[in-house]
GROMACS .gro file of C-alpha atoms in nm:
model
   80
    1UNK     CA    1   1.499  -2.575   0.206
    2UNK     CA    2   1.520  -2.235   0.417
    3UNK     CA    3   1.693  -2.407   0.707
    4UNK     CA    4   1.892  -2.610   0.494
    5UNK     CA    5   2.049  -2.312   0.263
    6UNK     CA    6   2.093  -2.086   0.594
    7UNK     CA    7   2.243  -2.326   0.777
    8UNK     CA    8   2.482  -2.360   0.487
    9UNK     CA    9   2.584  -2.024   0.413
   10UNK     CA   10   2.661  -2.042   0.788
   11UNK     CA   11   2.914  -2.260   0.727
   12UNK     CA   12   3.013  -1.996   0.485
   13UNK     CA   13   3.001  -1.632   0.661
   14UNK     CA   14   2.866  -1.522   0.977
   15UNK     CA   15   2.749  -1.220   0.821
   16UNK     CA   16   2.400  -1.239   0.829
   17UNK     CA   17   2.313  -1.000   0.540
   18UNK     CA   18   2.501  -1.168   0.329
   19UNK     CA   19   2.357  -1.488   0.475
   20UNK     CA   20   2.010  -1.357   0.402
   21UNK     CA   21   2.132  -1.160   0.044
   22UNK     CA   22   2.202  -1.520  -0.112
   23UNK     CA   23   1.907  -1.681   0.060
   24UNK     CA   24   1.688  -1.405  -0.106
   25UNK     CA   25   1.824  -1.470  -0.429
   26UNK     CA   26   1.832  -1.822  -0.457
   27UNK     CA   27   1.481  -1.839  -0.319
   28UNK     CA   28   1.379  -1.576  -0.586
   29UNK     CA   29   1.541  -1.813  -0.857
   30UNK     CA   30   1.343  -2.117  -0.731
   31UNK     CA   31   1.033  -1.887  -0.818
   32UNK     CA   32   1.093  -1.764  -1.175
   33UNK     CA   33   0.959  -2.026  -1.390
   34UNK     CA   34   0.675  -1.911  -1.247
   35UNK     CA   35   0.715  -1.618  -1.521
   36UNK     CA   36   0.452  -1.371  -1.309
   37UNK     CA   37   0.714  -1.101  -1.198
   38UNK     CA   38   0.538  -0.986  -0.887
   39UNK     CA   39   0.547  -1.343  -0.736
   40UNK     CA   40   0.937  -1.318  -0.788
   41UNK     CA   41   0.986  -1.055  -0.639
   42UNK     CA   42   0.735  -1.081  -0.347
   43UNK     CA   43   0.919  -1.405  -0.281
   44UNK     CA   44   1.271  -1.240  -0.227
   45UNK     CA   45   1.105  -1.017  -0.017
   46UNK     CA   46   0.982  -1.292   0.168
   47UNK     CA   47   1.236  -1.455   0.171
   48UNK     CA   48   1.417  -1.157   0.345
   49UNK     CA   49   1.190  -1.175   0.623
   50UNK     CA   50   1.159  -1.557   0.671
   51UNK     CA   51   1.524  -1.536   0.703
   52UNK     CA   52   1.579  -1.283   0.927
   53UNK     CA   53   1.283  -1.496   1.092
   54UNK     CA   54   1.469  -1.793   1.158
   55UNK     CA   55   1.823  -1.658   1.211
   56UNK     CA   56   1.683  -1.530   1.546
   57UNK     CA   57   1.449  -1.749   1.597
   58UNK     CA   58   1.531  -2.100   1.418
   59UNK     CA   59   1.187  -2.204   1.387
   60UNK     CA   60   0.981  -2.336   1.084
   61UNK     CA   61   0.650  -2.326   1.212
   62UNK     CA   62   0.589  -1.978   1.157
   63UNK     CA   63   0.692  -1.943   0.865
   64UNK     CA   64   0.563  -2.288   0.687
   65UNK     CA   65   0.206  -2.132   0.791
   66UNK     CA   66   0.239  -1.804   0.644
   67UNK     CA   67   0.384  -1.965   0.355
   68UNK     CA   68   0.090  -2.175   0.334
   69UNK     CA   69  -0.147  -1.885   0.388
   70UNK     CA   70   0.028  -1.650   0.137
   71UNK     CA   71   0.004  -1.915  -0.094
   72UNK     CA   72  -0.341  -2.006  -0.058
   73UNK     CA   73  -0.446  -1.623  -0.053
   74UNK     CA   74  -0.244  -1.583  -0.411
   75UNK     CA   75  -0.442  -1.894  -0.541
   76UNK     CA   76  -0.814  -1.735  -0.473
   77UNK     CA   77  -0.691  -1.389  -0.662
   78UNK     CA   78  -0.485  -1.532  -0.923
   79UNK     CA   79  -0.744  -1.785  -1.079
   80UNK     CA   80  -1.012  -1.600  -1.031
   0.00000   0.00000   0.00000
């Protein structure tokens, strides 16, 4: 999903803040049925940085691990 929507807006704009703006807050969107605000709103900040991320860098990896790790680490202190 994060390459698709940046590639996208792209398509759009070349401004990249607005680029990443409307990532942010679609990504942040995805993540409020959720209904725990600081997951929201750690995931537009996130998302801020995994776009900025790939914009310079276009590359997944990176950021599908700390995904995975942010997730996991969430998980352990959320049910617990």
């Amino acid at each position: 999903f994060r390459w698709y929507s940046i590639t996208r807006l792209e398509q759009l704009t070349s401004n990249k803040w607005i680029i990443v703006a409307m990532s942010a807050v679609i990504f942040g969107v995805s993540h409020v049925p959720f209904k725990i605000g600081f997951i929201t709103f750690g995931s537009v900040f996130l998302r801020v940085v995994y776009s900025l991320h790939f914009l310079r860098y276009r590359s997944l990896y990176p950021l599908m691990l700390s995904h995975g790790v942010i997730g996991m680490i969430l998980i352990l202190f959320i049910n617990t």
